[in-house]
mmCIF file of C-alpha atoms in Angstrom:
data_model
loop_
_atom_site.group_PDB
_atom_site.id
_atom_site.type_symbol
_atom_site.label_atom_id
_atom_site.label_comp_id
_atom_site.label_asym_id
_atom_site.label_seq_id
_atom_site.Cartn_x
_atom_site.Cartn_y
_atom_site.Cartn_z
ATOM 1 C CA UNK A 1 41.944 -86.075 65.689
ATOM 2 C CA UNK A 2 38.360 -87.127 65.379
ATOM 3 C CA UNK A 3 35.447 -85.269 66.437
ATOM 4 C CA UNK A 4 34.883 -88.101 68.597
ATOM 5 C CA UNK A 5 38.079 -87.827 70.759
ATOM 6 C CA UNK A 6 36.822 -84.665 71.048
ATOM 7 C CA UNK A 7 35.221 -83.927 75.098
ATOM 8 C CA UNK A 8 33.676 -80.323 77.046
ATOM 9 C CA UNK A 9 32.808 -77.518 75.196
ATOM 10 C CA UNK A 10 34.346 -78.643 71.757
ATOM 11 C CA UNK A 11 32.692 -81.615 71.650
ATOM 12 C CA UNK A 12 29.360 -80.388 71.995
ATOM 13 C CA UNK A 13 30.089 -77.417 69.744
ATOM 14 C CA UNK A 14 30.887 -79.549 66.676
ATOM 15 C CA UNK A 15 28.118 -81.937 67.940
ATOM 16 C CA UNK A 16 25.674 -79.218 67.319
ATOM 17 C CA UNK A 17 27.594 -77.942 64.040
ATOM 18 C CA UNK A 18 27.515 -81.613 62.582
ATOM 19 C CA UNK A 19 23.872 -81.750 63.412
ATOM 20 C CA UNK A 20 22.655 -78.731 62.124
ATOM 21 C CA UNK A 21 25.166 -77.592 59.958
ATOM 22 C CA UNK A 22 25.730 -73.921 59.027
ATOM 23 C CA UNK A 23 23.071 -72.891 61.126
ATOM 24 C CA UNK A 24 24.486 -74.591 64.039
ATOM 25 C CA UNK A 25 27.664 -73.097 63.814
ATOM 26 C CA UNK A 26 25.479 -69.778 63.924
ATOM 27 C CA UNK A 27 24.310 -70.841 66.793
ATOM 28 C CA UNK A 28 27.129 -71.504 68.988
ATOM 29 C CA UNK A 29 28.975 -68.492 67.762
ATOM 30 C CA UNK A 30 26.122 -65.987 68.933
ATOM 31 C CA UNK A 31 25.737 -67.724 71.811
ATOM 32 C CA UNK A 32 29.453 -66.029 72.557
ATOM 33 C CA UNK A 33 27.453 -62.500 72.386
ATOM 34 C CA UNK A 34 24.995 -63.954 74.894
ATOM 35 C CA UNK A 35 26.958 -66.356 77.680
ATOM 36 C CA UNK A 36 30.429 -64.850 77.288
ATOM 37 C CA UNK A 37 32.141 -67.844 79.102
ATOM 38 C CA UNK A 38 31.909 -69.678 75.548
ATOM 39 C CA UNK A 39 34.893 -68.405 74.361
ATOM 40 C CA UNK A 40 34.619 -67.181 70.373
ATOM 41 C CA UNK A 41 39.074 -67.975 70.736
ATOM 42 C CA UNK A 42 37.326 -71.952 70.857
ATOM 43 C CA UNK A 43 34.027 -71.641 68.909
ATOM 44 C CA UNK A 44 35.653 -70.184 65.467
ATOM 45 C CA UNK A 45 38.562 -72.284 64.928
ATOM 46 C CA UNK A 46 36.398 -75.338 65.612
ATOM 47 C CA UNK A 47 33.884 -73.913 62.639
ATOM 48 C CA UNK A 48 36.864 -74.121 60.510
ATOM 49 C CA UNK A 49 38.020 -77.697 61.471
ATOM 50 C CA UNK A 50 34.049 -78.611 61.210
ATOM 51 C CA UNK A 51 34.186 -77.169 57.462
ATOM 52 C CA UNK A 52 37.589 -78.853 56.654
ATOM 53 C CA UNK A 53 36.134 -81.920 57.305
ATOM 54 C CA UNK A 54 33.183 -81.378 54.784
ATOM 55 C CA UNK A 55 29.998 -80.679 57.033
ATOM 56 C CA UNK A 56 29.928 -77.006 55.259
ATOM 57 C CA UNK A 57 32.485 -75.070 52.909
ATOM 58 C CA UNK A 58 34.587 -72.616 53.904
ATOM 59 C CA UNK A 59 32.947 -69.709 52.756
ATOM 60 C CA UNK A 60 29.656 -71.204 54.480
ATOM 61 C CA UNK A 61 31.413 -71.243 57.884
ATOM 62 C CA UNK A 62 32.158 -67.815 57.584
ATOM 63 C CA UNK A 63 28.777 -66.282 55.800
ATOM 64 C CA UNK A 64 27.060 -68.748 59.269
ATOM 65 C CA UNK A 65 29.615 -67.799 62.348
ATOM 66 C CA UNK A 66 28.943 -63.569 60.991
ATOM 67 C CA UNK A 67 25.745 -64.556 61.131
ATOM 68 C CA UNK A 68 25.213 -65.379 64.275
ATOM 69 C CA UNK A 69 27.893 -63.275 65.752
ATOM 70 C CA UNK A 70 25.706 -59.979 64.432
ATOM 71 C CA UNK A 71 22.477 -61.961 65.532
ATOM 72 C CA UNK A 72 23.830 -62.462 69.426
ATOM 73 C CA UNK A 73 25.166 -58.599 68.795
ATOM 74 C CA UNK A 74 21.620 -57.188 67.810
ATOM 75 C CA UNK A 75 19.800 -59.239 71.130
ATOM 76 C CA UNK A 76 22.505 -57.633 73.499
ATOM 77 C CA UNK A 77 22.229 -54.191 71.733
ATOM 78 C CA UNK A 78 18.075 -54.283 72.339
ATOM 79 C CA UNK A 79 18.284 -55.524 75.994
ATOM 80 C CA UNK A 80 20.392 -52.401 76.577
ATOM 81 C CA UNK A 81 17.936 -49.876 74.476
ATOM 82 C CA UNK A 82 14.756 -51.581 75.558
ATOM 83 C CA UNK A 83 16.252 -51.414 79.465
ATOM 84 C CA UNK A 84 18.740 -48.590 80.103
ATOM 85 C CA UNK A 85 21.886 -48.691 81.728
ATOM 86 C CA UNK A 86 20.924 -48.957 85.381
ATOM 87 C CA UNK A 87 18.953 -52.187 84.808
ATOM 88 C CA UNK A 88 20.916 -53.455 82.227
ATOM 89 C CA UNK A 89 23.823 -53.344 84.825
ATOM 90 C CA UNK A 90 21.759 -55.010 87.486
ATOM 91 C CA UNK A 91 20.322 -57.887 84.734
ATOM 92 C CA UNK A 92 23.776 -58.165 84.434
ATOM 93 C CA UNK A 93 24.972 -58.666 87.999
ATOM 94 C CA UNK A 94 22.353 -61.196 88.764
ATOM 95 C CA UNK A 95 23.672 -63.425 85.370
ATOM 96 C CA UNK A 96 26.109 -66.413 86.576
ATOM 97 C CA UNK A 97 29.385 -66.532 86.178
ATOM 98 C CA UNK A 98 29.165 -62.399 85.091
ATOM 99 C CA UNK A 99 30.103 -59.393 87.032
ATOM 100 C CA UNK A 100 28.531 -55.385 86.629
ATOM 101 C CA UNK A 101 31.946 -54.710 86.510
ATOM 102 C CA UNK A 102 32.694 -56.232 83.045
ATOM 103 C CA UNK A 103 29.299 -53.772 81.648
ATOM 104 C CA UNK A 104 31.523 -51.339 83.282
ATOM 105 C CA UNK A 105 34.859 -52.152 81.625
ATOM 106 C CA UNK A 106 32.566 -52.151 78.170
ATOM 107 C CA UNK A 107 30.754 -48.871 78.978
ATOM 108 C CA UNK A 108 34.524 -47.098 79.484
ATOM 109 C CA UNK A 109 35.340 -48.686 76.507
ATOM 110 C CA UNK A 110 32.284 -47.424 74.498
ATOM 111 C CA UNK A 111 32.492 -43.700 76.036
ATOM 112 C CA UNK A 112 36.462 -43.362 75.558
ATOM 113 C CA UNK A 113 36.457 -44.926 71.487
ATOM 114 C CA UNK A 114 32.349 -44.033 70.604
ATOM 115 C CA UNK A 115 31.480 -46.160 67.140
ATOM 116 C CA UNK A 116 34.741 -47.224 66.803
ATOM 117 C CA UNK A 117 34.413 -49.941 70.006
ATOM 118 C CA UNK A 118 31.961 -51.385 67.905
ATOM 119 C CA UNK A 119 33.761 -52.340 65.607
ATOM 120 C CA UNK A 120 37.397 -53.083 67.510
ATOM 121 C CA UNK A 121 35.446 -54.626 70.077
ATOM 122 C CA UNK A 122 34.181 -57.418 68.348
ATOM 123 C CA UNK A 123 38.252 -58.472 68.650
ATOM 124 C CA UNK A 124 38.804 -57.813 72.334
ATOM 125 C CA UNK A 125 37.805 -60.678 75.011
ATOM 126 C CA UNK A 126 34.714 -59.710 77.178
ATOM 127 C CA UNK A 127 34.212 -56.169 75.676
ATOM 128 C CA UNK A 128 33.267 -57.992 72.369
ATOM 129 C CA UNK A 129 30.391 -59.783 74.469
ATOM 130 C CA UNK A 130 29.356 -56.646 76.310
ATOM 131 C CA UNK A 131 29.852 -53.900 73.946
ATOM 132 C CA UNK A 132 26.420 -54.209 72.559
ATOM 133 C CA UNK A 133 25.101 -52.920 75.588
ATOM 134 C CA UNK A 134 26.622 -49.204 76.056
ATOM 135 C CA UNK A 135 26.078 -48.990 71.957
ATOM 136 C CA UNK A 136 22.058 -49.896 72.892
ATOM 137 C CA UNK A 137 21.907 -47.737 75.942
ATOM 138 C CA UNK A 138 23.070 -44.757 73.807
ATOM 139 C CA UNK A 139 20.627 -45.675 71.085
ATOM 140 C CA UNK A 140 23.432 -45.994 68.163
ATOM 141 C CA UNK A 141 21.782 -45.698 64.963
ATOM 142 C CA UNK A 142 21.165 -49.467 64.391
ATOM 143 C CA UNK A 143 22.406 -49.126 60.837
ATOM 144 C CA UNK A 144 25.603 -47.966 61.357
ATOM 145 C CA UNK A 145 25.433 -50.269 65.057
ATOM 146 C CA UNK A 146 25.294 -53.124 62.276
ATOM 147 C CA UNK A 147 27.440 -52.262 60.215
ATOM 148 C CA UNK A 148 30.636 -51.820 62.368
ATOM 149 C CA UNK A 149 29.323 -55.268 63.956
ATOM 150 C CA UNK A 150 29.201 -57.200 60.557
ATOM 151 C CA UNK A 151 32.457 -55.976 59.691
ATOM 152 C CA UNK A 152 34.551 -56.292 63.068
ATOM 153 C CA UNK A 153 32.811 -59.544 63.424
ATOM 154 C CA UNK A 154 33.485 -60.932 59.608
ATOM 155 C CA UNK A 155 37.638 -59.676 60.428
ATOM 156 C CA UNK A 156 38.010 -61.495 63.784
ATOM 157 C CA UNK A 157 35.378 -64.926 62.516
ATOM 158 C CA UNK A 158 37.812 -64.509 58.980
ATOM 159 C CA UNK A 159 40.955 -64.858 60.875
ATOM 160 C CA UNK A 160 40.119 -67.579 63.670
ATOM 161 C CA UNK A 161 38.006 -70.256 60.760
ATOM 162 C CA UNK A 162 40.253 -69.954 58.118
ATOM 163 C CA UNK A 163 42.811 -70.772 60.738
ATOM 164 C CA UNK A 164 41.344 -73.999 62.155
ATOM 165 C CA UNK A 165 40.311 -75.007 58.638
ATOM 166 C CA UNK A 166 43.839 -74.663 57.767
ATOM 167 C CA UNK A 167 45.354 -76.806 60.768
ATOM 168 C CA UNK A 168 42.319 -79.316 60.306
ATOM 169 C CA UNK A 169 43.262 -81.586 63.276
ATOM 170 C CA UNK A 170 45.153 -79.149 65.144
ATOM 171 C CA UNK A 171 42.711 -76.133 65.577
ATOM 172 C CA UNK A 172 43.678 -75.923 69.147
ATOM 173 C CA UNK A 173 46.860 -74.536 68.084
ATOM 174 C CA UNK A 174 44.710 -71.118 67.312
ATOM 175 C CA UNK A 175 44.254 -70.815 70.979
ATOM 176 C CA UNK A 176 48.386 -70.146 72.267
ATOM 177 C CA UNK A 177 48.191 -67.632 69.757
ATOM 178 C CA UNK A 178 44.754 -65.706 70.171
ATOM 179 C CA UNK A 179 46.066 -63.569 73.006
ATOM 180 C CA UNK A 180 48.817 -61.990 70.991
ATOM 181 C CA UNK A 181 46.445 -61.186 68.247
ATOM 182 C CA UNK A 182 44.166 -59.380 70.516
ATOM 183 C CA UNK A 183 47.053 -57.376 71.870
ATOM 184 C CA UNK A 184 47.549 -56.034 68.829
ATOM 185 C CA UNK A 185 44.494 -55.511 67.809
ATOM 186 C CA UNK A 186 44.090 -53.305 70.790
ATOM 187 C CA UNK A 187 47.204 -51.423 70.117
ATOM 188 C CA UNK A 188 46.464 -51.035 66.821
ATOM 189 C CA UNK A 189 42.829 -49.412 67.797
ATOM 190 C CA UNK A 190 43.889 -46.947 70.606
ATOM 191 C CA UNK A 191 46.652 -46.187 68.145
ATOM 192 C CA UNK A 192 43.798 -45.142 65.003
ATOM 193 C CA UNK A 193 42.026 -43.195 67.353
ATOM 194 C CA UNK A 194 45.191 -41.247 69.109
ATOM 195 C CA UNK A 195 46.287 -40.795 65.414
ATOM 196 C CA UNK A 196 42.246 -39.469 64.920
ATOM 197 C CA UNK A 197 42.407 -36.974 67.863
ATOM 198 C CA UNK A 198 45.916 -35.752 66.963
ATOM 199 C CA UNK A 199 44.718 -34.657 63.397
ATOM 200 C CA UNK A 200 41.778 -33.424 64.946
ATOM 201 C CA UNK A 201 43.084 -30.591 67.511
ATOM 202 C CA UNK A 202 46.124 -29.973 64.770
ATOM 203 C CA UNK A 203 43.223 -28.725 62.519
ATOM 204 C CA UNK A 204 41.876 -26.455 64.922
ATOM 205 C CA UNK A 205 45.464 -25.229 66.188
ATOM 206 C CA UNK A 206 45.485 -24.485 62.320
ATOM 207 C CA UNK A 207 41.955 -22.966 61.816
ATOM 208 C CA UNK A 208 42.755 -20.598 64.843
ATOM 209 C CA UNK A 209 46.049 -19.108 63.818
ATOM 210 C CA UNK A 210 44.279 -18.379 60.703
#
């Protein structure tokens, strides 16, 4: 396939990634953080078929798509300090194609799993877009805020453009399969921090028998 027989949303993404090259796919990877309907599932694999056919290296893709994916994080997570949760949620409401209720879902998210939704979140649809926001509104230290961002982002970017640079041609294939991945991803995270709280109130079952 040819990025020419290429239409919508992946045509123009590789458009702007052949134009301006690493910092393009920067770009349209941060713009996930900001405009959730672009789809990260789409934008990463498509960084990967961009680098396999030689407009940046691998390891250029990925160093650009973290990039921007902790640049789009760090706007969201300043909206929500600089405006607070109530007008954060109604910013939100009045945004096209976005709902209060997917802040909300975020927020739960964020209050239930504290720093660690930072960093699983970056791997779940929607809450990876949003997540920024409650993490903001609570006024996370931005170090740590960054860190848990660079490296949830650099796991989920790894996965998706070293996939599409390894089916070249057939990057959509990443897509069927994206789903799945975030299932487990999910599991896998409510299963750390069950595992966390377990350990947690054995410890003090311990401490108070002795």
């Amino acid at each position: 396939m040819s990025t020419g027989e290429l239409g919508g949303l992946a045509g123009w993404a590789v458009d702007v990634m052949e134009t301006l090259g690493g910092p393009g796919a920067a770009l349209t990877v941060g713009l996930d953080n900001l405009f959730p309907p672009i789809p990260s599932e789409l934008v990463l694999p498509l960084a990967g078929f961009t680098a396999a056919q030689g407009t940046f290296t691998l390891p250029g893709a990925l160093l650009w798509t973290t990039a921007g994916s902790v640049v789009g994080a760090l706007i969201v997570y300043l909206v929500g300090r600089l405006l607070g949760r109530e007008r954060t949620r109604r910013l939100i409401a009045r945004v096209p194609l976005m709902k209060a209720e997917d802040f909300d879902v975020a927020e739960a998210w964020f209050a239930e799993h504290g720093t660690k939704a930072v960093f699983f979140g970056r791997m779940v649809p929607l809450v990876r877009s949003f997540i920024s926001l409650p993490a903001g509104i609570a006024r996370m230290p931005l170090p740590v805020f960054l860190l848990l961002t660079t490296l949830g982002s650099l796991v989920w970017n790894t996965i998706f453009v070293v996939a599409g640079y390894l089916l070249g041609a057939n990057w959509h294939v990443v897509e069927r399969y994206s789903g799945v991945f975030q299932v487990v991803v999910v599991v896998a995270g409510a299963a750390a921090v069950g595992l966390f709280v377990y350990k947690r109130l054995a410890a003090r079952r311990k401490s108070g028998v002795s």
